[in-house]
Coordinates of C-alpha atoms in Angstrom, one line a residue:
Chain A
M1 CA -104.2 42.3 40.0
T2 CA -107.1 45.0 40.4
R3 CA -110.2 43.2 41.0
S4 CA -112.3 46.6 41.0
V5 CA -112.6 46.1 37.3
R6 CA -114.9 44.0 36.3
P7 CA -116.9 42.8 39.9
T8 CA -119.1 40.4 38.1
R9 CA -119.1 36.4 38.0
R10 CA -117.9 36.2 41.8
T11 CA -118.1 32.3 42.3
P12 CA -116.1 31.3 39.5
T13 CA -113.2 33.7 41.0
L14 CA -113.6 31.6 44.1
T15 CA -113.2 28.1 42.4
L16 CA -110.0 29.3 40.4
T17 CA -108.6 30.7 43.5
R18 CA -109.0 27.4 45.6
R19 CA -107.6 25.5 42.8
M20 CA -105.1 28.3 42.3
L21 CA -103.7 27.7 45.5
Q22 CA -103.1 23.9 44.6
V23 CA -101.5 24.5 41.8
T24 CA -99.0 27.3 44.4
G25 CA -98.7 24.7 46.6
A26 CA -97.4 21.8 44.1
G27 CA -95.4 24.9 42.5
A28 CA -93.8 25.5 46.3
A29 CA -93.5 21.6 46.5
A30 CA -91.6 21.5 43.6
L31 CA -89.5 24.2 44.4
L32 CA -88.4 23.4 47.7
A33 CA -87.9 19.6 46.2
L34 CA -85.5 21.3 44.0
S35 CA -83.8 23.4 46.4
A36 CA -83.7 20.3 48.6
C37 CA -82.8 17.8 45.9
S38 CA -79.1 17.8 46.2
S39 CA -78.7 17.7 50.0
S40 CA -81.3 14.7 50.1
D41 CA -79.4 12.8 47.0
S42 CA -76.2 13.2 49.1
D43 CA -77.7 12.1 52.1
S44 CA -78.9 9.3 51.0
S45 CA -75.7 8.4 49.9
A46 CA -74.7 9.3 53.3
T47 CA -76.7 6.7 54.7
S48 CA -75.6 4.0 52.3
G49 CA -72.3 4.8 51.8
S50 CA -71.5 5.6 55.3
S51 CA -72.1 1.7 56.1
T52 CA -69.2 0.9 59.0
S53 CA -68.8 -2.5 57.4
G54 CA -66.5 -0.9 55.0
K55 CA -68.3 -2.5 51.9
P56 CA -68.5 1.0 49.1
S57 CA -71.8 1.7 48.1
G58 CA -73.9 4.3 46.8
T59 CA -72.6 7.1 44.5
V60 CA -69.2 8.8 44.3
T61 CA -68.9 11.9 42.3
V62 CA -65.5 12.1 40.4
F63 CA -64.3 15.4 39.1
A64 CA -60.9 14.7 36.5
A65 CA -59.1 16.5 34.5
A66 CA -60.5 16.4 30.5
S67 CA -57.4 14.2 29.3
L68 CA -58.4 11.6 32.2
K69 CA -62.0 11.0 30.4
E70 CA -61.4 7.6 28.4
S71 CA -59.1 5.8 30.7
F72 CA -61.5 7.1 33.8
T73 CA -64.6 5.6 32.3
T74 CA -63.3 3.0 31.5
L75 CA -61.8 2.4 35.7
G76 CA -65.5 3.8 36.3
K77 CA -67.2 0.7 34.8
A78 CA -64.7 -1.6 36.2
F79 CA -65.3 -0.1 39.8
E80 CA -68.9 -0.6 39.0
K81 CA -68.4 -4.3 38.1
A82 CA -66.5 -5.1 41.3
H83 CA -69.1 -3.0 44.0
P84 CA -72.5 -3.6 42.4
D85 CA -74.4 -1.2 44.7
T86 CA -72.0 1.6 43.5
E87 CA -72.2 4.4 41.0
V88 CA -69.8 6.8 39.4
T89 CA -70.2 9.6 38.0
F90 CA -67.8 11.7 36.5
S91 CA -67.3 15.4 35.4
F92 CA -64.3 16.0 33.0
G93 CA -63.4 19.5 32.1
G94 CA -60.5 21.7 32.5
S95 CA -58.8 21.3 35.5
D96 CA -59.0 25.3 36.2
S97 CA -62.7 25.6 36.0
L98 CA -63.2 22.0 38.1
A99 CA -61.0 23.6 40.7
A100 CA -63.2 26.5 40.6
S101 CA -66.4 25.1 41.3
I102 CA -65.1 22.7 43.9
T103 CA -64.1 25.7 45.9
G104 CA -67.6 27.3 44.6
G105 CA -69.1 24.2 46.5
A106 CA -69.3 21.8 44.2
P107 CA -70.8 18.4 45.7
A108 CA -67.7 16.3 44.5
D109 CA -65.9 13.5 46.3
V110 CA -62.7 12.4 44.8
F111 CA -61.0 15.0 42.4
A112 CA -58.0 14.3 39.6
S113 CA -56.2 17.1 38.5
A114 CA -53.8 17.1 35.6
S115 CA -51.3 19.6 37.4
P116 CA -49.9 19.6 41.1
K117 CA -51.4 23.6 40.5
T118 CA -54.3 23.6 40.0
M119 CA -54.5 20.4 43.1
K120 CA -53.2 23.8 44.6
I121 CA -56.0 25.7 44.2
V122 CA -57.9 22.7 46.6
T123 CA -56.0 22.3 49.1
D124 CA -55.3 26.1 49.9
A125 CA -59.0 26.8 50.6
G126 CA -59.2 23.8 52.6
N127 CA -60.9 21.7 50.1
A128 CA -59.3 18.4 50.2
S129 CA -58.6 16.1 53.1
G130 CA -55.1 14.4 53.5
T131 CA -52.4 15.7 51.0
P132 CA -53.0 14.5 47.6
T133 CA -51.2 11.7 45.6
A134 CA -49.6 12.1 42.2
F135 CA -51.0 9.0 40.3
V136 CA -48.9 9.8 36.6
R137 CA -47.9 11.5 35.0
N138 CA -48.0 12.9 31.5
Q139 CA -46.5 14.3 28.3
L140 CA -47.3 16.3 25.8
E141 CA -47.0 16.0 22.1
I142 CA -48.2 17.2 18.4
A143 CA -51.1 16.3 16.8
T144 CA -51.2 16.8 13.4
L145 CA -54.0 16.1 10.7
P146 CA -54.0 12.4 9.5
G147 CA -50.6 11.9 7.7
N148 CA -48.7 15.1 8.6
P149 CA -49.5 17.0 5.3
D150 CA -47.6 20.3 6.6
K151 CA -44.5 17.7 7.5
I152 CA -44.9 18.8 10.8
A153 CA -41.2 17.7 12.3
S154 CA -40.5 19.5 15.6
L155 CA -42.0 22.0 18.3
K156 CA -40.0 24.6 16.0
D157 CA -41.9 23.5 12.8
L158 CA -45.2 25.3 14.7
T159 CA -43.9 28.5 14.5
K160 CA -44.1 29.2 10.9
S161 CA -47.0 31.9 10.2
S162 CA -48.9 30.1 7.3
L163 CA -50.4 27.2 10.0
K164 CA -53.1 27.3 12.2
V165 CA -52.2 26.5 15.5
V166 CA -54.1 25.6 18.5
L167 CA -53.2 25.9 22.4
C168 CA -54.8 25.3 26.0
D169 CA -55.2 28.6 27.6
K170 CA -52.3 29.3 29.8
T171 CA -55.1 29.1 32.9
V172 CA -55.2 25.0 31.7
P173 CA -52.4 22.8 32.5
C174 CA -51.4 22.0 29.0
G175 CA -51.6 24.6 28.6
A176 CA -48.9 25.8 30.7
A177 CA -46.9 22.8 29.8
A178 CA -46.9 24.1 26.3
Q179 CA -45.8 27.4 27.2
K180 CA -43.0 25.6 29.2
A181 CA -42.3 23.5 26.3
L182 CA -42.0 26.5 24.1
D183 CA -39.9 28.1 26.9
A184 CA -37.3 25.3 27.1
G185 CA -36.7 25.3 23.5
K186 CA -36.6 29.2 23.3
L187 CA -39.3 29.5 20.5
K188 CA -42.4 32.3 20.4
L189 CA -45.6 30.6 18.9
T190 CA -48.7 32.6 18.1
P191 CA -51.5 30.2 18.4
V192 CA -55.3 31.4 16.7
S193 CA -56.9 30.0 19.4
Y194 CA -56.3 29.7 23.7
E195 CA -59.0 26.7 24.2
E196 CA -60.9 26.0 27.3
D197 CA -59.4 22.7 28.0
V198 CA -57.4 19.7 26.2
K199 CA -59.6 18.2 24.5
S200 CA -62.0 21.0 22.7
A201 CA -58.0 21.7 21.6
L202 CA -57.9 18.2 19.9
T203 CA -61.4 18.7 18.7
K204 CA -60.0 21.5 16.1
V205 CA -57.5 19.2 14.9
V206 CA -59.8 16.7 14.4
L207 CA -62.9 19.0 13.1
K208 CA -59.5 19.9 10.1
E209 CA -60.1 23.6 11.6
A210 CA -56.4 24.0 12.8
D211 CA -53.4 22.5 11.5
A212 CA -52.1 21.1 14.9
A213 CA -52.6 21.4 18.4
V214 CA -49.5 20.7 21.3
V215 CA -51.9 18.2 23.8
Y216 CA -51.4 15.2 26.0
K217 CA -49.8 12.2 24.0
T218 CA -52.9 10.3 25.6
D219 CA -55.1 12.4 23.9
V220 CA -53.2 11.7 20.4
K221 CA -54.3 7.7 21.5
A222 CA -57.6 8.3 22.0
A223 CA -58.3 10.2 19.0
G224 CA -57.1 7.2 17.4
G225 CA -56.9 7.7 13.8
K226 CA -58.2 11.0 13.4
V227 CA -55.1 13.0 14.1
E228 CA -51.2 11.9 14.1
G229 CA -48.9 12.6 17.0
V230 CA -45.6 13.6 16.5
D231 CA -42.8 14.1 19.5
F232 CA -40.5 16.8 20.5
P233 CA -38.0 16.7 23.0
E234 CA -38.8 19.8 24.8
S235 CA -41.8 18.1 26.1
A236 CA -39.6 15.9 28.5
Q237 CA -39.4 19.6 30.2
A238 CA -43.1 20.1 30.6
V239 CA -43.9 16.4 32.1
N240 CA -47.0 17.0 34.2
A241 CA -47.5 14.9 37.7
Y242 CA -51.5 14.3 38.0
P243 CA -52.4 14.0 41.7
I244 CA -56.0 12.8 42.9
A245 CA -57.0 13.9 46.4
L246 CA -60.2 13.1 48.3
L247 CA -62.8 15.9 48.9
K248 CA -63.5 16.9 52.3
D249 CA -67.1 17.8 51.6
S250 CA -67.4 13.8 50.4
K251 CA -70.6 12.5 51.4
N252 CA -69.3 8.9 50.5
V253 CA -65.6 8.5 52.2
E254 CA -65.6 4.7 52.0
T255 CA -66.2 4.9 48.5
A256 CA -64.4 7.6 47.2
K257 CA -61.5 5.7 49.3
A258 CA -61.8 2.7 46.9
F259 CA -62.1 4.7 43.9
I260 CA -58.5 6.5 44.2
A261 CA -57.1 3.0 45.5
L262 CA -58.5 1.5 42.5
V263 CA -57.1 4.0 40.4
Q264 CA -53.8 3.4 41.8
S265 CA -53.8 -0.1 41.9
A266 CA -51.7 -2.6 39.8
E267 CA -55.6 -3.2 37.8
G268 CA -55.8 1.1 37.5
Q269 CA -51.9 2.2 36.2
K270 CA -52.3 -0.6 33.7
V271 CA -55.5 0.9 32.1
L272 CA -53.8 4.4 32.6
T273 CA -50.3 3.2 30.8
E274 CA -52.5 1.8 28.0
A275 CA -53.9 5.3 27.5
G276 CA -50.6 6.8 27.2
F277 CA -49.9 7.8 30.7
L278 CA -46.4 7.5 32.2
Q279 CA -45.9 5.6 35.9
P280 CA -45.9 8.3 38.7
Chain B
M1 CA -93.3 64.5 13.4
T2 CA -96.7 64.1 14.5
T3 CA -97.9 60.6 15.4
S4 CA -101.8 60.6 15.0
P5 CA -103.9 57.5 16.4
R6 CA -104.2 55.4 14.1
P7 CA -108.0 54.1 13.2
D8 CA -108.8 50.3 14.4
K9 CA -108.0 48.0 11.7
A10 CA -112.1 47.9 11.0
G11 CA -110.6 50.6 8.7
A12 CA -112.6 54.2 9.4
A13 CA -113.2 55.9 6.9
D14 CA -110.8 58.5 7.7
A15 CA -107.6 56.8 7.8
A16 CA -104.7 58.9 9.7
D17 CA -104.0 62.0 7.8
T18 CA -99.8 61.2 8.4
L19 CA -97.6 58.6 6.9
T20 CA -95.3 58.7 10.2
G21 CA -97.8 57.7 12.8
G22 CA -96.7 54.4 14.7
P23 CA -97.6 51.6 14.6
R24 CA -100.7 51.6 17.2
R25 CA -99.8 49.5 20.7
P26 CA -101.9 48.0 22.2
H27 CA -101.2 48.6 25.6
A28 CA -100.4 52.6 24.8
H29 CA -103.0 53.9 27.5
R30 CA -101.8 53.1 31.2
T31 CA -105.4 53.0 33.2
P32 CA -105.4 56.6 34.9
G33 CA -104.6 56.8 38.2
A34 CA -102.4 53.9 39.4
R35 CA -104.3 51.6 42.1
G36 CA -102.6 50.6 45.4
V37 CA -100.1 48.0 44.7
G38 CA -101.4 44.5 46.4
R39 CA -105.3 45.3 47.2
G40 CA -107.4 43.3 45.8
A41 CA -104.0 40.5 45.2
P42 CA -104.6 36.8 46.3
L43 CA -102.0 35.6 48.0
P44 CA -101.7 32.0 46.9
L45 CA -100.4 34.6 43.5
L46 CA -98.9 37.0 45.1
L47 CA -96.3 34.9 47.3
P48 CA -95.4 33.1 43.9
A49 CA -95.3 36.2 42.2
L50 CA -93.0 37.9 44.5
L51 CA -90.3 34.8 44.8
G52 CA -90.1 34.4 41.2
L53 CA -89.4 38.4 41.4
A54 CA -86.6 37.4 44.0
F55 CA -85.6 34.7 42.1
L56 CA -85.1 36.7 39.2
V57 CA -83.3 39.8 40.9
L58 CA -81.4 38.4 43.5
P59 CA -78.4 37.0 41.8
L60 CA -78.3 40.3 39.9
V61 CA -78.7 42.7 43.8
A62 CA -75.6 39.6 44.9
L63 CA -73.1 40.6 41.7
L64 CA -73.6 44.3 43.2
I65 CA -72.9 43.3 46.5
R66 CA -70.1 41.2 45.8
A67 CA -68.2 43.5 43.2
P68 CA -64.7 44.6 44.3
W69 CA -65.5 48.3 44.3
R70 CA -61.9 48.9 45.6
S71 CA -60.2 47.5 42.7
M72 CA -62.8 48.2 39.7
P73 CA -60.9 51.2 38.3
E74 CA -57.4 48.6 37.9
L75 CA -59.1 45.6 37.0
L76 CA -61.5 47.6 33.8
T77 CA -58.7 49.7 33.0
S78 CA -56.4 46.5 32.1
T79 CA -55.4 46.0 28.2
E80 CA -57.1 42.4 28.2
V81 CA -60.4 43.8 29.4
W82 CA -60.5 46.9 26.9
Q83 CA -59.3 45.0 24.0
A84 CA -62.2 42.6 24.8
L85 CA -64.7 45.4 25.6
Q86 CA -63.9 47.2 22.5
L87 CA -63.8 43.6 20.0
S88 CA -67.5 43.2 21.6
L89 CA -68.4 46.4 20.7
V90 CA -67.2 46.5 17.1
C91 CA -68.1 42.7 16.5
A92 CA -71.5 42.9 17.7
T93 CA -72.5 46.2 16.0
A94 CA -71.2 45.3 12.7
A95 CA -73.4 41.6 13.1
T96 CA -76.1 44.0 13.5
A97 CA -75.1 45.7 10.6
V98 CA -75.2 42.6 9.1
S99 CA -78.6 41.5 10.0
L100 CA -80.0 44.5 9.4
V101 CA -78.7 44.5 6.0
L102 CA -79.7 41.0 5.4
G103 CA -82.3 41.0 8.0
V104 CA -85.1 43.2 6.9
P105 CA -85.4 42.4 3.2
L106 CA -86.0 38.8 4.7
A107 CA -88.6 40.3 7.1
W108 CA -90.7 41.9 4.2
L109 CA -90.6 38.8 2.3
L110 CA -92.1 36.9 5.1
A111 CA -94.6 40.0 5.8
R112 CA -95.8 40.9 2.7
V113 CA -95.2 38.1 -0.3
E114 CA -97.6 34.8 -0.4
F115 CA -95.6 31.7 -1.4
P116 CA -96.4 28.1 -0.3
G117 CA -94.2 26.9 2.2
R118 CA -94.2 30.2 3.8
G119 CA -94.8 28.7 7.4
L120 CA -92.3 26.8 7.2
L121 CA -89.6 29.6 6.8
R122 CA -90.2 31.4 9.0
A123 CA -89.9 28.3 11.4
L124 CA -86.6 27.8 9.9
V125 CA -85.4 31.5 10.1
T126 CA -86.2 31.3 14.2
L127 CA -84.9 28.6 14.5
P128 CA -81.4 29.8 15.7
L129 CA -83.4 32.0 18.5
V130 CA -84.0 28.7 20.5
L131 CA -81.2 26.6 19.1
P132 CA -78.7 26.5 22.1
P133 CA -75.9 28.4 21.0
V134 CA -73.2 26.1 21.0
V135 CA -75.0 23.4 18.8
G136 CA -75.2 27.2 16.4
G137 CA -70.9 27.2 16.7
V138 CA -71.0 23.6 15.7
A139 CA -73.6 23.8 12.7
L140 CA -71.1 27.2 11.8
L141 CA -68.4 25.3 11.5
M142 CA -70.0 22.3 9.6
A143 CA -70.9 24.5 7.2
L144 CA -68.6 27.7 7.3
G145 CA -65.0 26.2 8.5
R146 CA -62.1 25.3 6.9
N147 CA -63.5 21.7 6.0
G148 CA -67.2 23.0 6.0
V149 CA -69.9 22.3 3.5
M150 CA -69.3 25.7 2.6
G151 CA -65.9 27.0 4.2
R152 CA -63.8 24.4 1.9
W153 CA -65.1 26.4 -1.7
L154 CA -64.5 29.7 0.2
D155 CA -61.1 28.7 1.2
S156 CA -59.9 27.0 -2.1
W157 CA -61.5 29.5 -4.1
F158 CA -61.1 33.0 -2.4
G159 CA -58.4 31.8 0.2
I160 CA -61.1 33.2 3.2
T161 CA -61.3 31.1 6.2
L162 CA -63.7 32.2 9.1
P163 CA -62.6 30.3 12.1
F164 CA -60.3 31.7 14.5
T165 CA -61.2 35.8 13.0
T166 CA -62.7 38.6 14.3
A167 CA -65.2 37.8 10.8
G168 CA -65.8 34.5 12.5
V169 CA -66.8 36.4 15.7
V170 CA -69.2 38.1 13.7
V171 CA -70.9 35.3 11.4
A172 CA -71.3 33.9 15.1
E173 CA -73.0 36.8 16.7
A174 CA -75.4 37.3 13.4
F175 CA -76.0 33.8 13.4
V176 CA -77.8 34.0 16.9
A177 CA -78.9 37.9 16.8
M178 CA -80.1 38.0 13.0
P179 CA -83.8 36.1 13.8
F180 CA -85.0 38.4 17.2
L181 CA -84.0 41.7 14.4
V182 CA -86.6 39.2 11.7
I183 CA -89.1 38.9 14.3
S184 CA -89.7 42.0 15.6
V185 CA -89.3 43.5 11.6
E186 CA -92.0 41.4 10.8
G187 CA -94.3 41.6 13.6
T188 CA -94.1 45.5 13.0
L189 CA -94.9 44.4 8.5
R190 CA -98.2 43.2 9.8
A191 CA -98.6 45.9 11.9
A192 CA -98.9 47.8 9.6
D193 CA -101.2 48.9 7.0
P194 CA -100.7 47.5 4.0
R195 CA -102.7 50.3 2.3
Y196 CA -100.1 52.7 2.4
E197 CA -98.0 50.8 0.1
E198 CA -100.8 49.8 -2.3
A199 CA -101.7 53.2 -2.1
A200 CA -98.3 54.4 -3.2
T201 CA -98.5 51.7 -6.3
T202 CA -101.3 53.0 -7.6
L203 CA -99.9 56.4 -7.6
G204 CA -96.8 55.3 -9.5
A205 CA -94.4 54.1 -7.6
S206 CA -92.4 50.7 -7.9
R207 CA -92.5 48.1 -4.8
F208 CA -89.1 49.1 -3.8
T209 CA -90.2 52.7 -4.2
A210 CA -93.1 52.1 -2.2
F211 CA -90.9 50.3 0.5
R212 CA -87.9 52.6 0.4
R213 CA -90.3 55.8 1.0
V214 CA -93.8 54.8 2.3
T215 CA -92.9 51.5 4.0
L216 CA -89.1 51.9 5.6
P217 CA -90.4 54.9 6.9
L218 CA -93.6 53.4 8.7
I219 CA -91.8 50.8 10.7
A220 CA -88.6 52.3 11.3
P221 CA -89.5 52.3 15.3
G222 CA -90.0 48.4 15.1
I223 CA -86.5 48.3 13.2
A224 CA -84.8 50.2 16.0
A225 CA -86.1 47.5 18.7
G226 CA -85.2 44.8 16.4
A227 CA -81.5 46.0 16.3
V228 CA -81.2 47.1 19.7
L229 CA -82.3 43.7 20.4
A230 CA -80.0 41.9 18.0
W231 CA -77.0 43.9 19.5
A232 CA -77.4 43.2 22.9
R233 CA -77.9 39.3 22.2
A234 CA -74.7 39.6 20.1
L235 CA -72.6 41.5 22.8
G236 CA -73.8 38.5 24.9
E237 CA -73.0 35.9 22.8
F238 CA -70.8 33.1 24.6
G239 CA -71.0 29.5 23.2
A240 CA -71.4 30.1 19.0
T241 CA -68.7 32.5 19.5
I242 CA -66.2 30.3 21.5
T243 CA -66.9 27.0 19.4
F244 CA -66.6 28.9 15.7
A245 CA -64.5 31.3 16.6
G246 CA -62.4 30.4 19.2
N247 CA -60.3 32.3 21.9
F248 CA -57.7 34.9 20.7
P249 CA -57.0 37.7 23.2
G250 CA -57.5 41.2 20.9
R251 CA -59.1 39.0 18.0
T252 CA -62.0 36.7 18.6
Q253 CA -61.6 36.6 22.8
T254 CA -65.0 39.2 23.8
M255 CA -66.1 40.1 26.6
P256 CA -68.3 36.9 28.2
L257 CA -64.6 34.8 27.2
V258 CA -63.3 37.1 29.2
V259 CA -65.9 36.6 31.7
Y260 CA -65.8 33.0 31.1
L261 CA -62.3 32.2 31.8
A262 CA -61.7 34.8 34.8
L263 CA -63.7 33.3 36.8
Q264 CA -61.5 29.9 37.0
S265 CA -58.5 32.7 37.8
D266 CA -59.7 35.6 38.9
P267 CA -63.0 35.3 40.4
E268 CA -63.0 39.0 41.2
A269 CA -62.0 40.6 37.7
A270 CA -65.1 38.3 35.9
I271 CA -67.6 39.9 38.5
A272 CA -66.1 43.1 38.0
L273 CA -66.6 42.2 34.2
S274 CA -69.8 41.1 34.5
L275 CA -70.8 43.9 35.6
V276 CA -69.8 45.9 32.8
L277 CA -71.9 43.7 30.6
L278 CA -74.8 44.1 33.6
A279 CA -74.6 48.0 32.9
V280 CA -74.7 47.9 29.4
S281 CA -78.0 45.7 29.6
I282 CA -79.9 48.2 31.7
A283 CA -78.9 50.6 29.1
V284 CA -80.0 48.4 26.3
L285 CA -83.7 48.1 28.3
A286 CA -83.7 52.2 29.2
G287 CA -83.5 52.7 25.4
L288 CA -86.2 50.5 24.8
R289 CA -88.4 51.6 27.2
D290 CA -89.8 54.5 24.9
R291 CA -89.5 51.9 21.6
W292 CA -92.0 53.4 20.2
M293 CA -91.0 57.2 19.9
T294 CA -90.3 58.3 16.7
A295 CA -86.6 59.8 16.6
S296 CA -87.3 63.4 14.7

């Protein structure tokens, strides 16, 4: 910083400074480009998406509960096939963290959550346009190790102290539903961990680190032969309705609406029920 | 303890008269009379520099601005937070202790013993430093999980399972924090003059005695600095912990996990908790400022 240290070789300094100027110019441009990135992105999709012809085009961003991962990925591919100019991008995660990021201003067009409660966070903040509609329901199931070595046959069996059970955190819909089911059966269960979303709860059983997890039927189905599902009667007391909503800040309303329509269509429902979801 | 300026590496004959002189700091001497800030600083340098500074400082200032000062006391006195803070401090300290016991000898091995493949070994040791923590957590699960490569034997022979336990948190934190300590101590060892140890061995001390009585006091400041860094890193560990040890209040739920989960249900609480961790980080930095001061 101090030029008085060695005031020799004046000219190289000058040329250096000029180069610095170029470099910083480039850097500043990059920074500007970065900050403008999101807006220009949505702009381009808006101009291409809000075409009055009503033909879906451009990018649509869908925030969806972790349990919808497999079925929505399938539907996204079908949507892109039906509308070649479109691209569907997904962000799957715990419904509560998705809701938090939407209210925090994350750019998304559609939100599909695993419970009315988490959807309410978004509607209360005024981030949804119109009223959310339930498109499927999901029931809990116990996921056990393949072959069910611990002979788990009921929810009560999970309360044995010798078993390592994982539940979803109570802030996540699957955790709230599991708590509801336990209350319905008047059972107390101390898990080894409260996972941040349903998929990581399932993963702990897939990796054989836990003996059982309370997850959705759809997750057990999606895991194939890696886990075994055990139905339990209390799950009927804690069936989750899944609402879907168009978001107010959507830059591509037409395409977003088309995607929601696909989810609710006969074709969409077929994919969802095949994945193990119940009709709304 | 007196610290005397050490001779240059050229090996001046008048070696330091004490063995307690800390390692030389290349930039120990401030230039006398600080010059005016910005005088002679070219604009193309100054502008991005200030931008960079703002980029690093503003988020932390925002945290202070948005802090719910009024509800702070009740937020921070809830049992869940205290539990998590306590667990965080205990686990970070335990992880640092583990790192010291295993890391200092490892650093000594890397700095003082010639063997083929030393460079590769050094790279391997520092790998967890640059590894994404989540990847570290997955790797730990594969190795030490109940179904892991080694964890399987731990479980069947001793009935020890690490995932979902407090010990698992310590393991995850030590895994990410130990490289800090090893690098710091190894650097200090390399800067320290090996001739002191050699002198001790020629005077009849065994290599281990020389290490204990000569080398350790010589590199104590480096060890302390490394330990503080490792402790801070362990305290902030999130990815490896939630992957390997899960999340259970009072057992494996450390402060960063509470912050993460609180952000989804109670953002105000998350901000308050972040401030606590920020305060701890600042304290660590303040402690490190005089990192070469030998405690006497």
